JSON list of C-alpha atoms in Angstrom, two decimals:
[
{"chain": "S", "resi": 9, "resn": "UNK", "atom": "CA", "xyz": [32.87, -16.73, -12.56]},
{"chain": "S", "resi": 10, "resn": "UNK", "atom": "CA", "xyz": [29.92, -15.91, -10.20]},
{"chain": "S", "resi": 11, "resn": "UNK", "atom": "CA", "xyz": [27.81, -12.48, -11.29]},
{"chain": "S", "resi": 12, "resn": "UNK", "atom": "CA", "xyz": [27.27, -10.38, -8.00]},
{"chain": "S", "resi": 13, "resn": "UNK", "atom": "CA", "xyz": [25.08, -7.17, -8.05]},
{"chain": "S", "resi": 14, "resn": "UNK", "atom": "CA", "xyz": [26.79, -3.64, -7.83]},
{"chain": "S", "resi": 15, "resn": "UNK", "atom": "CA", "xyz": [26.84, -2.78, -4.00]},
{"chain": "S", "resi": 16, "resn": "UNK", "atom": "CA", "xyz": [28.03, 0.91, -4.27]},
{"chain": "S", "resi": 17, "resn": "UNK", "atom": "CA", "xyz": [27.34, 3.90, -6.07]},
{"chain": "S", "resi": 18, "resn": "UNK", "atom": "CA", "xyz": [30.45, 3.07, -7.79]},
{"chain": "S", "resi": 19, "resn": "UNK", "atom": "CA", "xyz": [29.37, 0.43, -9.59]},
{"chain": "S", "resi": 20, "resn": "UNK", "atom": "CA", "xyz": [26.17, 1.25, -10.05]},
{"chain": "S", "resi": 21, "resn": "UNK", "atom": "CA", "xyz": [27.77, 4.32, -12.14]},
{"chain": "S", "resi": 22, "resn": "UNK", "atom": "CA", "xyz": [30.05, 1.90, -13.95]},
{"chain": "S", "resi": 23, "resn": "UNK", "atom": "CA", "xyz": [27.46, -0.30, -15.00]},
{"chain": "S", "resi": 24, "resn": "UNK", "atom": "CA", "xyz": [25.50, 2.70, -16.46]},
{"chain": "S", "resi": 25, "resn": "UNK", "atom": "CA", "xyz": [28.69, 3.63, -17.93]},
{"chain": "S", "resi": 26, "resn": "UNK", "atom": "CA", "xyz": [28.91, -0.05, -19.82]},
{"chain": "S", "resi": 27, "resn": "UNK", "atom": "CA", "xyz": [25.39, 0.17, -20.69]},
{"chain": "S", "resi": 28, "resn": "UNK", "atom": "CA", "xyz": [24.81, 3.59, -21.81]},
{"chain": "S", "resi": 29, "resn": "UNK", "atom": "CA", "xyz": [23.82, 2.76, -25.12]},
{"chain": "S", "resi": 30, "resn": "UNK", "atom": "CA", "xyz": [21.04, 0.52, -24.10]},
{"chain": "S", "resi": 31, "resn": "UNK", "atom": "CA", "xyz": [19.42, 3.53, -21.36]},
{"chain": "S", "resi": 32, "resn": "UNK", "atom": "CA", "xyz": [20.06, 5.85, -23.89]},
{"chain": "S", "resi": 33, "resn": "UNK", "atom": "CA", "xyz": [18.50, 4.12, -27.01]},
{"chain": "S", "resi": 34, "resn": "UNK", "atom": "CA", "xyz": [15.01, 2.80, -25.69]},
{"chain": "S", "resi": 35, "resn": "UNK", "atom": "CA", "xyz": [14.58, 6.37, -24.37]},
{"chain": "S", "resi": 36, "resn": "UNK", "atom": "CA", "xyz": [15.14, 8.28, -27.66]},
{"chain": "S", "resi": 37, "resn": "UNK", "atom": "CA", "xyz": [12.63, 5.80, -29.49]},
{"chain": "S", "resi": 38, "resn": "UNK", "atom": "CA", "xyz": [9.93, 5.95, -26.44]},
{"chain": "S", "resi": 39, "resn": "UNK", "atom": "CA", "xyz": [10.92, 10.12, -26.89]},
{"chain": "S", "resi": 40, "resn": "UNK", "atom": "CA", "xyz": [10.10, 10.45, -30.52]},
{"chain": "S", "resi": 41, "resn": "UNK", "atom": "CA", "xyz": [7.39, 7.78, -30.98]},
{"chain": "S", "resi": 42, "resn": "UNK", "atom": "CA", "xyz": [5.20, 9.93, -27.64]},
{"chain": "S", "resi": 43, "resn": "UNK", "atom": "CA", "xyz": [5.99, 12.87, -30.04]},
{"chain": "S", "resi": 44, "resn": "UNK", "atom": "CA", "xyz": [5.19, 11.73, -33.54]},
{"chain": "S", "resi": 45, "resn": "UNK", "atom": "CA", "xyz": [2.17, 9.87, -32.33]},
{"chain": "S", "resi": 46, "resn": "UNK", "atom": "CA", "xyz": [0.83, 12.80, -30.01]},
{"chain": "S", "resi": 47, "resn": "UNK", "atom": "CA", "xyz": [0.24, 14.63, -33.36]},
{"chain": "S", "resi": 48, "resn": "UNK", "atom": "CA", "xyz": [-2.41, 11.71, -34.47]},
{"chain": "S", "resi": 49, "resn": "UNK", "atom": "CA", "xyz": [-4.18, 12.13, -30.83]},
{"chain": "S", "resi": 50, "resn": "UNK", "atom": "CA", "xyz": [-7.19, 13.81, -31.54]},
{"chain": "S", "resi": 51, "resn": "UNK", "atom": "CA", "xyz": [-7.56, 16.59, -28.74]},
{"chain": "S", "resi": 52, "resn": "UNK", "atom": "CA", "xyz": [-10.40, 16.68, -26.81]},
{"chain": "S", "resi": 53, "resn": "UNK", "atom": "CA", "xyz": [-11.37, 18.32, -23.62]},
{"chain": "S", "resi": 54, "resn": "UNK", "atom": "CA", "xyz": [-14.16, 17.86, -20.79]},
{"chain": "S", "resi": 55, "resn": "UNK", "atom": "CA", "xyz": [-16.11, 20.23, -18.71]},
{"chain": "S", "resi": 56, "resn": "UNK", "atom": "CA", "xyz": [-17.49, 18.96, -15.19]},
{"chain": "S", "resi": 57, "resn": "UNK", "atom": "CA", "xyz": [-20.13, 20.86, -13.07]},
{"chain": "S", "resi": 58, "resn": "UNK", "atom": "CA", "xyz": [-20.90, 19.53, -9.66]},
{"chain": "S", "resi": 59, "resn": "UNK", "atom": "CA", "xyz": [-24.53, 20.44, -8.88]},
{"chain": "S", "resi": 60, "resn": "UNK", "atom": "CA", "xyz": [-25.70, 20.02, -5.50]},
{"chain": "S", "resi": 61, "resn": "UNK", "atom": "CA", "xyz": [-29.45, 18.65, -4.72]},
{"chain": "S", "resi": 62, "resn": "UNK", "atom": "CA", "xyz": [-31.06, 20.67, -1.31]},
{"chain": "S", "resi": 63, "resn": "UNK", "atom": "CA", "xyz": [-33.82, 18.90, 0.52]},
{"chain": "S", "resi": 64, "resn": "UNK", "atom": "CA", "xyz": [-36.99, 20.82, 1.21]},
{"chain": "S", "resi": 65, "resn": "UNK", "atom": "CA", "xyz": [-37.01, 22.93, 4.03]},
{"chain": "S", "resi": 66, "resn": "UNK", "atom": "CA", "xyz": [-40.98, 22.62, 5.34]},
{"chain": "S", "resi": 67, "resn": "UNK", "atom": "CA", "xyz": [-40.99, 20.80, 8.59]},
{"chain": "S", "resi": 68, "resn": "UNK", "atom": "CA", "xyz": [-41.00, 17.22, 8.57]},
{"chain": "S", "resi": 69, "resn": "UNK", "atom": "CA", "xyz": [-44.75, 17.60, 10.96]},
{"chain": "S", "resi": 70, "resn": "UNK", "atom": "CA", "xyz": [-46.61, 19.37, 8.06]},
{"chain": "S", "resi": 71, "resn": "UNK", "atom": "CA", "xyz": [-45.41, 17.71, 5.19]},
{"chain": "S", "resi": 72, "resn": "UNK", "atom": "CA", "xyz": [-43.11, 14.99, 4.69]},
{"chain": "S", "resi": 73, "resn": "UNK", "atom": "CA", "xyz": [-39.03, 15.29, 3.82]},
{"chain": "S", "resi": 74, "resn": "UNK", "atom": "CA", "xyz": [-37.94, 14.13, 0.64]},
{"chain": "S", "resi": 75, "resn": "UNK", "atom": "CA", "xyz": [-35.89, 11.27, 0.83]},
{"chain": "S", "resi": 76, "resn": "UNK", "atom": "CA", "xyz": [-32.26, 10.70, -0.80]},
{"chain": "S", "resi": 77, "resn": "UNK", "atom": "CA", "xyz": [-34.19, 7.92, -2.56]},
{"chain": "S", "resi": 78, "resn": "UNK", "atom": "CA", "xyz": [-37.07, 10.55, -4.14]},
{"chain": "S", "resi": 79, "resn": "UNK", "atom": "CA", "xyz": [-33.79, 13.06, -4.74]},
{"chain": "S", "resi": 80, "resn": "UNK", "atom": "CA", "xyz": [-31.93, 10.51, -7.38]},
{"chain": "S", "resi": 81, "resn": "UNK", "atom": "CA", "xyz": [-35.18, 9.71, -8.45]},
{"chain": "S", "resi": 82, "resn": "UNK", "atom": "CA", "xyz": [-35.35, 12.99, -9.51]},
{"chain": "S", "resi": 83, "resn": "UNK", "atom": "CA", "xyz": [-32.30, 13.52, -10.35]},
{"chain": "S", "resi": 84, "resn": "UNK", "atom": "CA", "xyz": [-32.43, 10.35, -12.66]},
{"chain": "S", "resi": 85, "resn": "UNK", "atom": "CA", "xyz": [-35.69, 11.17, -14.23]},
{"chain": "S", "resi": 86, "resn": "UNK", "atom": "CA", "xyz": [-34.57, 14.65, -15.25]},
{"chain": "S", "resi": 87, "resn": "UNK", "atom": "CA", "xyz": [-31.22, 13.27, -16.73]},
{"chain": "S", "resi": 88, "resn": "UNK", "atom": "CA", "xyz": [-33.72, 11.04, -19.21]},
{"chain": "S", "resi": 89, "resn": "UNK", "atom": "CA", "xyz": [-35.07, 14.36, -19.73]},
{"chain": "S", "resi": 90, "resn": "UNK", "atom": "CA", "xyz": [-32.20, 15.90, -20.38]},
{"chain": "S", "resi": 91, "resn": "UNK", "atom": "CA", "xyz": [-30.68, 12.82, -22.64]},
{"chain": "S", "resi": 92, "resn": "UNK", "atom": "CA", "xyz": [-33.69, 12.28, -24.06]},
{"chain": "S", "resi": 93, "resn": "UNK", "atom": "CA", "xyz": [-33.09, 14.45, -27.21]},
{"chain": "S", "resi": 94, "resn": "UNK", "atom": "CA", "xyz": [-35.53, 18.25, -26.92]},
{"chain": "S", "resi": 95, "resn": "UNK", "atom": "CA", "xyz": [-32.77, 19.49, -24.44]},
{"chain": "S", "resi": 96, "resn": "UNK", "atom": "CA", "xyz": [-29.88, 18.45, -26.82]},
{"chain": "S", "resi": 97, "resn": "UNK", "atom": "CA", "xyz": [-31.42, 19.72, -29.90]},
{"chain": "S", "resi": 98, "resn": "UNK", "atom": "CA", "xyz": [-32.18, 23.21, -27.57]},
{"chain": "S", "resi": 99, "resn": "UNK", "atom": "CA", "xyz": [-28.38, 23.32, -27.11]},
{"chain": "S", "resi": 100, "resn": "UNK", "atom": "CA", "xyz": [-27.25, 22.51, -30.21]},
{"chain": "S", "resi": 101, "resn": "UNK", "atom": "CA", "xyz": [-29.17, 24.62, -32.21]},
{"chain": "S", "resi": 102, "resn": "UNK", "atom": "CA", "xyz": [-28.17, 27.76, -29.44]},
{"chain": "S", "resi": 103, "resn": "UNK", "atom": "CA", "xyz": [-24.50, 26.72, -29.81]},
{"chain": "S", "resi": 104, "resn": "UNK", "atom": "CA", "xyz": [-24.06, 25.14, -33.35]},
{"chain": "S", "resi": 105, "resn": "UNK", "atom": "CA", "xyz": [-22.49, 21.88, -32.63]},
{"chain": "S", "resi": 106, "resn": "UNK", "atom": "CA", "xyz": [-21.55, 19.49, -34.85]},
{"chain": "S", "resi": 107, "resn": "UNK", "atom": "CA", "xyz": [-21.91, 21.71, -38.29]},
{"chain": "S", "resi": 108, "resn": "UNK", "atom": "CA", "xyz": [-20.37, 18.87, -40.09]},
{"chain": "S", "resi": 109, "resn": "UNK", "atom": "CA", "xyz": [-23.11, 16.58, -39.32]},
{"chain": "S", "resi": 110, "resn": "UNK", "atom": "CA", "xyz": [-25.56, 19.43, -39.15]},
{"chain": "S", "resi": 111, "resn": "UNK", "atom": "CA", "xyz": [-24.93, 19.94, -43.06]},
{"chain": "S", "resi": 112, "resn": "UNK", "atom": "CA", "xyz": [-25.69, 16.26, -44.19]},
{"chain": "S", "resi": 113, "resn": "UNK", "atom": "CA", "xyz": [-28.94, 16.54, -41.94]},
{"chain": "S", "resi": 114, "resn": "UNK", "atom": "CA", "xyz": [-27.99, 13.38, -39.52]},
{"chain": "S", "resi": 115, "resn": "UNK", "atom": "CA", "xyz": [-30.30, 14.45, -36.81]},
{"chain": "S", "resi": 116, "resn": "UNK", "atom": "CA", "xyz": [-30.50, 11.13, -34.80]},
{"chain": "S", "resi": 117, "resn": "UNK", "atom": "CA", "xyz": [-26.37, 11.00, -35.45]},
{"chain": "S", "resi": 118, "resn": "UNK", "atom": "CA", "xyz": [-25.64, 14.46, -33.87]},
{"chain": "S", "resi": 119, "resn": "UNK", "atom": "CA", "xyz": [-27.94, 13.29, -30.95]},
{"chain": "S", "resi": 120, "resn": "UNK", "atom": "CA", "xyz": [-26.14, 9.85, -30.15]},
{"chain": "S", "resi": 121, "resn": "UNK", "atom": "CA", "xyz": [-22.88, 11.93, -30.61]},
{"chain": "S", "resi": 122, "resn": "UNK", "atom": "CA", "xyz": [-23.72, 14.33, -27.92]},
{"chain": "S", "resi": 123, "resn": "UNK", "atom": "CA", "xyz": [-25.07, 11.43, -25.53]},
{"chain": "S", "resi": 124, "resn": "UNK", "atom": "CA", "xyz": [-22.19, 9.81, -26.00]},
{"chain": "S", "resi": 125, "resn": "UNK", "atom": "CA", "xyz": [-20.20, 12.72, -25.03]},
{"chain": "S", "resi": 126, "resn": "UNK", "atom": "CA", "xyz": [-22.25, 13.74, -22.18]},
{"chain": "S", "resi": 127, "resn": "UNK", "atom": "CA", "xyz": [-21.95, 12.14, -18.61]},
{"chain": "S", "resi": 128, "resn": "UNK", "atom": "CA", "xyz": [-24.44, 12.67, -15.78]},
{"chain": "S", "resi": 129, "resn": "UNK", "atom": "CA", "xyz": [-23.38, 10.94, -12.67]},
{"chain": "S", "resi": 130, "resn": "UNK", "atom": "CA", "xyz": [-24.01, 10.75, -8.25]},
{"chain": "S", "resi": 131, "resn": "UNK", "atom": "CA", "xyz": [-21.32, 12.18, -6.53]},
{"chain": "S", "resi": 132, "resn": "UNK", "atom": "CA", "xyz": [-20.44, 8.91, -4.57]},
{"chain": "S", "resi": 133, "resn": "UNK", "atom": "CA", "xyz": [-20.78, 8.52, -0.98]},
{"chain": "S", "resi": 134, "resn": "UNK", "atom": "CA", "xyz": [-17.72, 9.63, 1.15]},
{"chain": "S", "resi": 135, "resn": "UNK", "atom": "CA", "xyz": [-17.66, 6.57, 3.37]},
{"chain": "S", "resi": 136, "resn": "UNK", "atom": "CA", "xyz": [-17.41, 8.52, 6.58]},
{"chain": "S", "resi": 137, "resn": "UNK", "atom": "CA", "xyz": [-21.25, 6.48, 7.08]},
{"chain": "S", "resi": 138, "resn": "UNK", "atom": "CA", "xyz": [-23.07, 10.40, 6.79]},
{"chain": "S", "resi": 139, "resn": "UNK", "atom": "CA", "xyz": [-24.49, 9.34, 3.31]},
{"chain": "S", "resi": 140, "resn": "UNK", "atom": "CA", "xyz": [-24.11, 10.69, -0.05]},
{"chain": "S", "resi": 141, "resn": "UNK", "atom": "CA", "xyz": [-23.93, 15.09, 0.14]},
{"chain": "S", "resi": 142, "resn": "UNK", "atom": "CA", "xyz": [-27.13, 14.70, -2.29]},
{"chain": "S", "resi": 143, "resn": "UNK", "atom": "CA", "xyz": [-24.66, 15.82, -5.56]},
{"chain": "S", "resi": 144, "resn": "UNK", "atom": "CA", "xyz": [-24.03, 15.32, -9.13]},
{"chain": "S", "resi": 145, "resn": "UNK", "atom": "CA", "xyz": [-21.85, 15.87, -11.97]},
{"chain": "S", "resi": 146, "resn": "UNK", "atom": "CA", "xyz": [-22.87, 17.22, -15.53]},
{"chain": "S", "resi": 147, "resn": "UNK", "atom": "CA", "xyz": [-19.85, 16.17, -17.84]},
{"chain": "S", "resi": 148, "resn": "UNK", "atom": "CA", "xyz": [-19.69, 17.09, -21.25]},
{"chain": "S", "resi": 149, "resn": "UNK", "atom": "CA", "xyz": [-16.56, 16.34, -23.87]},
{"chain": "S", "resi": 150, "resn": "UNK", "atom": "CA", "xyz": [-16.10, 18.83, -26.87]},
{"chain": "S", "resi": 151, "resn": "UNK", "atom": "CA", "xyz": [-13.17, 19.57, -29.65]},
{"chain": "S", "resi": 152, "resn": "UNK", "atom": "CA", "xyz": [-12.43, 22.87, -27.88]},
{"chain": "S", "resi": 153, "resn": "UNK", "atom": "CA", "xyz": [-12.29, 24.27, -23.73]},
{"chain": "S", "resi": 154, "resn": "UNK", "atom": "CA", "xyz": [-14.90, 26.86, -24.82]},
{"chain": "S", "resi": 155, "resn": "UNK", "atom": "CA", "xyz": [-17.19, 24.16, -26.60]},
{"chain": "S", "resi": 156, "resn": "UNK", "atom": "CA", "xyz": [-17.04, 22.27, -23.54]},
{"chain": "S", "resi": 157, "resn": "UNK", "atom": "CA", "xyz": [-17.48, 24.78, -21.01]},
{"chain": "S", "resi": 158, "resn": "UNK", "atom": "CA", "xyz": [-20.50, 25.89, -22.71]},
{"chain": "S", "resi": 159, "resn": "UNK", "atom": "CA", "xyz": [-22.67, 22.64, -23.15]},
{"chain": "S", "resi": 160, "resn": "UNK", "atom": "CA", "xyz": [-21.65, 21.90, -19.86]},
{"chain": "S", "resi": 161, "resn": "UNK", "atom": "CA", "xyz": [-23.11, 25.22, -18.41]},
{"chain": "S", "resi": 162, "resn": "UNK", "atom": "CA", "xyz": [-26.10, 24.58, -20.59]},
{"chain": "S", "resi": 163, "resn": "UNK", "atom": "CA", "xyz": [-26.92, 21.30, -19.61]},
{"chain": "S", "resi": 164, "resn": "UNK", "atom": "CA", "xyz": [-25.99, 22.15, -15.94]},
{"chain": "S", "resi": 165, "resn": "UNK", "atom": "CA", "xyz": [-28.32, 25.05, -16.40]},
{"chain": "S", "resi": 166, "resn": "UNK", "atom": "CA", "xyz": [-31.65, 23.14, -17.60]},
{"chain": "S", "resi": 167, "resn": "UNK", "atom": "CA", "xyz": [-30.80, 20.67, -14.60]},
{"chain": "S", "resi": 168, "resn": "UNK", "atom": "CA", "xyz": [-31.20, 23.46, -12.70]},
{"chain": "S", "resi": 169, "resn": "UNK", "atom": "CA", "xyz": [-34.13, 25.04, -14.15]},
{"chain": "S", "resi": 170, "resn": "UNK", "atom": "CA", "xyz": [-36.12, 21.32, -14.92]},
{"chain": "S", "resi": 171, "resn": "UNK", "atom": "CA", "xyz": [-35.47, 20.69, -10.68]},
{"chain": "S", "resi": 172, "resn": "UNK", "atom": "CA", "xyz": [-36.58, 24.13, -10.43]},
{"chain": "S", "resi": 173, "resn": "UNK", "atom": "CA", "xyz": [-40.03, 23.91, -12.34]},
{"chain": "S", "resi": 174, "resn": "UNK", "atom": "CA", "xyz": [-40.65, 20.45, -10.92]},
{"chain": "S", "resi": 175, "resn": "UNK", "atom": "CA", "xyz": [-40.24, 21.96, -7.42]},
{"chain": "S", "resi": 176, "resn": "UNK", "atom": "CA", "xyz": [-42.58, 24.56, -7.88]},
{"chain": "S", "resi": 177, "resn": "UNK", "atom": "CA", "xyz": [-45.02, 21.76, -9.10]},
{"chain": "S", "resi": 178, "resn": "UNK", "atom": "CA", "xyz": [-44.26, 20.08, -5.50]},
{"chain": "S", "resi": 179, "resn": "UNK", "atom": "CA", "xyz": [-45.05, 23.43, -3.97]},
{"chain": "S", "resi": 180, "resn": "UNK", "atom": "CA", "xyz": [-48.06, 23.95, -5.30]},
{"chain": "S", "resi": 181, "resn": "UNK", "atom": "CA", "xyz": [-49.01, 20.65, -4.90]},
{"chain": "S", "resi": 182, "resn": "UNK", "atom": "CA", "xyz": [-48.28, 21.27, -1.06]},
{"chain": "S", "resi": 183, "resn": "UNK", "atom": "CA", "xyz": [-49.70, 24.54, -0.36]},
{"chain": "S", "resi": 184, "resn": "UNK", "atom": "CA", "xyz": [-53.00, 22.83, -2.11]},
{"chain": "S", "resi": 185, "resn": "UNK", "atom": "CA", "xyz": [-52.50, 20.11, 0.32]},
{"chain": "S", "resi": 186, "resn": "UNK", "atom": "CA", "xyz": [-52.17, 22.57, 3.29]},
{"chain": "S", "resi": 187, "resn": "UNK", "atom": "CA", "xyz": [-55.41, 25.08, 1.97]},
{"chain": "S", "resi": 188, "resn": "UNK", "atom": "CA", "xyz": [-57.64, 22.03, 2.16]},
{"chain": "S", "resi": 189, "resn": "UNK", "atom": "CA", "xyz": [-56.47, 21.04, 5.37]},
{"chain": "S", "resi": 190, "resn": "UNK", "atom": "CA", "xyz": [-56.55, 24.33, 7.10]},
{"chain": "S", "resi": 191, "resn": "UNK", "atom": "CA", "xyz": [-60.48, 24.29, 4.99]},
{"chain": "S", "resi": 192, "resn": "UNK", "atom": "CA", "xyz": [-61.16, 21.03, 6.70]},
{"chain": "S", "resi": 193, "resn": "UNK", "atom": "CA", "xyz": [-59.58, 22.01, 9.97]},
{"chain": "S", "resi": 194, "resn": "UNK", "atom": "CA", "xyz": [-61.66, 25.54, 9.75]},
{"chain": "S", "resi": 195, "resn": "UNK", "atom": "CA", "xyz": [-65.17, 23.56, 9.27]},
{"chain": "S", "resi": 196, "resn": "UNK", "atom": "CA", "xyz": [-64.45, 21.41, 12.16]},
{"chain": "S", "resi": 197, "resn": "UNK", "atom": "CA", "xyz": [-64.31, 24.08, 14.62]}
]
Protein backbone atom coordinates (compact mmCIF):
# COMPACT_ATOMS: atom_id res chain seq x y z
CA UNK A 1 0.00 0.00 0.00
CA UNK A 2 1.60 3.31 -1.19
CA UNK A 3 1.57 6.32 1.70
CA UNK A 4 0.37 9.61 -0.09
CA UNK A 5 0.37 13.00 1.80
CA UNK A 6 -3.02 14.58 2.99
CA UNK A 7 -4.11 16.96 0.06
CA UNK A 8 -7.09 18.71 1.82
CA UNK A 9 -7.93 20.29 4.89
CA UNK A 10 -9.76 17.19 5.50
CA UNK A 11 -7.14 15.12 6.00
CA UNK A 12 -4.91 17.24 7.31
CA UNK A 13 -7.62 17.48 10.30
CA UNK A 14 -7.87 13.70 10.38
CA UNK A 15 -4.37 13.12 10.67
CA UNK A 16 -4.22 15.57 13.66
CA UNK A 17 -7.14 13.76 14.86
CA UNK A 18 -4.98 10.21 14.75
CA UNK A 19 -2.10 11.90 16.18
CA UNK A 20 -3.37 14.05 18.84
CA UNK A 21 -1.61 12.46 21.49
CA UNK A 22 1.76 12.94 20.01
CA UNK A 23 1.01 17.20 19.29
CA UNK A 24 -0.43 17.24 22.48
CA UNK A 25 2.26 15.44 24.63
CA UNK A 26 5.66 17.09 23.42
CA UNK A 27 3.83 20.40 24.02
CA UNK A 28 2.79 19.85 27.68
CA UNK A 29 6.50 18.67 28.51
CA UNK A 30 8.17 21.71 26.37
CA UNK A 31 5.10 23.81 28.55
CA UNK A 32 6.12 22.77 31.99
CA UNK A 33 9.90 22.22 31.58
CA UNK A 34 10.00 26.49 30.04
CA UNK A 35 8.06 26.94 33.38
CA UNK A 36 9.87 24.94 36.01
CA UNK A 37 13.20 25.91 34.58
CA UNK A 38 12.32 29.76 34.14
CA UNK A 39 12.28 29.76 38.01
CA UNK A 40 16.23 28.69 38.03
CA UNK A 41 16.91 31.68 35.36
CA UNK A 42 18.53 34.16 37.24
CA UNK A 43 16.88 37.59 36.17
CA UNK A 44 18.87 40.14 34.99
CA UNK A 45 18.28 43.31 33.15
CA UNK A 46 20.39 45.86 30.92
CA UNK A 47 20.36 49.56 30.54
CA UNK A 48 21.67 51.11 27.10
CA UNK A 49 22.46 54.88 26.58
CA UNK A 50 23.33 55.99 23.12
CA UNK A 51 25.68 58.99 23.46
CA UNK A 52 26.37 60.96 20.51
CA UNK A 53 30.08 62.45 19.80
CA UNK A 54 29.76 66.34 18.03
CA UNK A 55 32.74 67.51 16.06
CA UNK A 56 34.16 70.91 16.88
CA UNK A 57 32.59 73.70 15.42
CA UNK A 58 35.81 76.30 14.77
CA UNK A 59 36.35 76.60 11.10
CA UNK A 60 38.35 74.13 9.44
CA UNK A 61 40.86 77.60 8.15
CA UNK A 62 41.82 78.47 11.79
CA UNK A 63 42.18 75.31 13.32
CA UNK A 64 41.90 71.94 12.12
CA UNK A 65 38.52 69.48 12.35
CA UNK A 66 38.75 66.58 14.40
CA UNK A 67 38.63 63.57 12.56
CA UNK A 68 36.23 60.40 13.13
CA UNK A 69 39.61 58.73 13.67
CA UNK A 70 40.74 61.38 16.74
CA UNK A 71 36.74 61.00 17.90
CA UNK A 72 37.03 56.97 18.70
CA UNK A 73 40.30 57.72 19.79
CA UNK A 74 38.76 59.57 22.27
CA UNK A 75 36.10 57.85 22.75
CA UNK A 76 38.31 54.65 23.30
CA UNK A 77 40.75 56.28 25.58
CA UNK A 78 38.05 57.57 27.90
CA UNK A 79 36.29 54.07 28.00
CA UNK A 80 39.95 52.75 29.52
CA UNK A 81 39.28 55.53 31.75
CA UNK A 82 36.17 54.69 32.57
CA UNK A 83 36.97 50.67 32.85
CA UNK A 84 39.95 51.29 34.31
CA UNK A 85 38.71 50.96 37.97
CA UNK A 86 38.55 55.06 39.88
CA UNK A 87 35.24 55.55 37.86
CA UNK A 88 33.80 52.12 38.98
CA UNK A 89 34.81 52.39 42.49
CA UNK A 90 33.14 56.30 42.22
CA UNK A 91 29.91 54.50 41.27
CA UNK A 92 29.89 51.85 43.40
CA UNK A 93 30.58 53.42 46.44
CA UNK A 94 27.61 56.33 45.33
CA UNK A 95 25.24 53.41 44.57
CA UNK A 96 26.29 50.41 46.85
CA UNK A 97 26.70 47.65 44.44
CA UNK A 98 27.60 44.44 45.10
CA UNK A 99 27.16 44.54 49.18
CA UNK A 100 27.76 40.89 49.18
CA UNK A 101 31.15 41.19 47.87
CA UNK A 102 31.55 44.58 49.46
CA UNK A 103 31.33 42.74 52.99
CA UNK A 104 34.17 40.10 52.38
CA UNK A 105 36.34 43.15 51.07
CA UNK A 106 36.95 41.60 47.35
CA UNK A 107 37.85 44.89 45.86
CA UNK A 108 39.57 43.67 42.59
CA UNK A 109 36.36 40.99 42.43
CA UNK A 110 33.60 43.71 42.56
CA UNK A 111 35.70 45.55 39.84
CA UNK A 112 36.03 42.58 37.24
CA UNK A 113 32.27 41.98 38.09
CA UNK A 114 31.22 45.37 37.02
CA UNK A 115 33.59 45.25 33.80
CA UNK A 116 32.21 42.32 32.99
CA UNK A 117 28.82 43.67 33.18
CA UNK A 118 29.50 46.86 31.51
CA UNK A 119 29.63 47.28 27.61
CA UNK A 120 30.95 50.36 25.80
CA UNK A 121 30.59 50.05 22.12
CA UNK A 122 30.55 52.35 18.29
CA UNK A 123 27.30 52.66 17.04
CA UNK A 124 28.11 50.85 13.66
CA UNK A 125 28.09 52.47 10.41
CA UNK A 126 24.65 52.54 8.58
CA UNK A 127 25.98 51.46 5.22
CA UNK A 128 24.21 54.18 3.30
CA UNK A 129 28.41 55.14 2.52
CA UNK A 130 27.76 58.70 4.90
CA UNK A 131 30.02 57.11 7.66
CA UNK A 132 29.46 56.24 11.15
CA UNK A 133 26.83 59.25 13.01
CA UNK A 134 30.03 59.61 15.46
CA UNK A 135 27.86 57.47 18.43
CA UNK A 136 28.15 55.09 21.19
CA UNK A 137 26.49 52.92 23.57
CA UNK A 138 27.09 52.73 27.46
CA UNK A 139 25.55 49.25 28.49
CA UNK A 140 25.41 48.18 31.86
CA UNK A 141 23.66 44.70 33.28
CA UNK A 142 22.34 44.73 36.97
CA UNK A 143 19.94 42.31 39.26
CA UNK A 144 17.24 45.01 39.14
CA UNK A 145 15.73 47.85 36.17
CA UNK A 146 16.59 50.55 38.75
CA UNK A 147 20.22 49.12 39.40
CA UNK A 148 20.70 49.19 35.84
CA UNK A 149 19.28 52.35 34.88
CA UNK A 150 21.39 53.98 37.37
CA UNK A 151 25.04 52.74 36.58
CA UNK A 152 24.13 53.23 33.21
CA UNK A 153 23.26 57.00 33.74
CA UNK A 154 26.38 57.18 35.82
CA UNK A 155 28.73 55.84 33.57
CA UNK A 156 26.96 57.64 30.63
CA UNK A 157 27.32 60.71 32.76
CA UNK A 158 31.28 60.67 33.45
CA UNK A 159 31.52 59.92 29.55
CA UNK A 160 30.01 62.96 29.26
CA UNK A 161 31.74 64.97 31.74
CA UNK A 162 35.55 63.16 30.99
CA UNK A 163 34.74 64.37 26.91
CA UNK A 164 33.70 67.46 28.47
CA UNK A 165 36.92 68.31 30.59
CA UNK A 166 39.15 66.95 27.84
CA UNK A 167 37.46 69.41 25.43
CA UNK A 168 37.99 72.28 27.43
CA UNK A 169 41.72 71.13 27.58
CA UNK A 170 41.50 71.25 23.54
CA UNK A 171 40.06 74.71 23.90
CA UNK A 172 42.43 76.10 25.79
CA UNK A 173 44.98 74.55 24.04
CA UNK A 174 43.48 76.39 20.88
CA UNK A 175 42.71 79.75 22.03
CA UNK A 176 46.62 79.58 23.29
CA UNK A 177 47.37 78.58 19.82
CA UNK A 178 45.29 81.48 18.34
CA UNK A 179 46.73 84.38 21.18
CA UNK A 180 50.22 83.61 19.95
CA UNK A 181 49.34 83.80 16.51
CA UNK A 182 47.32 86.92 16.56
CA UNK A 183 50.87 88.06 19.01
CA UNK A 184 52.99 87.01 16.11
CA UNK A 185 50.67 88.36 13.47
CA UNK A 186 50.44 91.83 15.65
CA UNK A 187 54.48 92.18 15.70
CA UNK A 188 54.66 91.66 12.07
CA UNK A 189 52.70 94.58 11.16
Amino acid sequence: MERKPPSSLGDILAVIKRRKYWIIIPFLIVLVLGIVLGHFVPRTYQSVSTIMVVPQNVPSSYVSTETAVELTKRVQDIGLEVTSGNAFRTILDKLNLYPELREQGKTNQIVSKMRKNTTVAPVPDTGDGRGGIGAFTVAFVGDSPQQAQAVTGALADFFVHENQARGNQNTQGTDAFLRTQVAAAAQQL
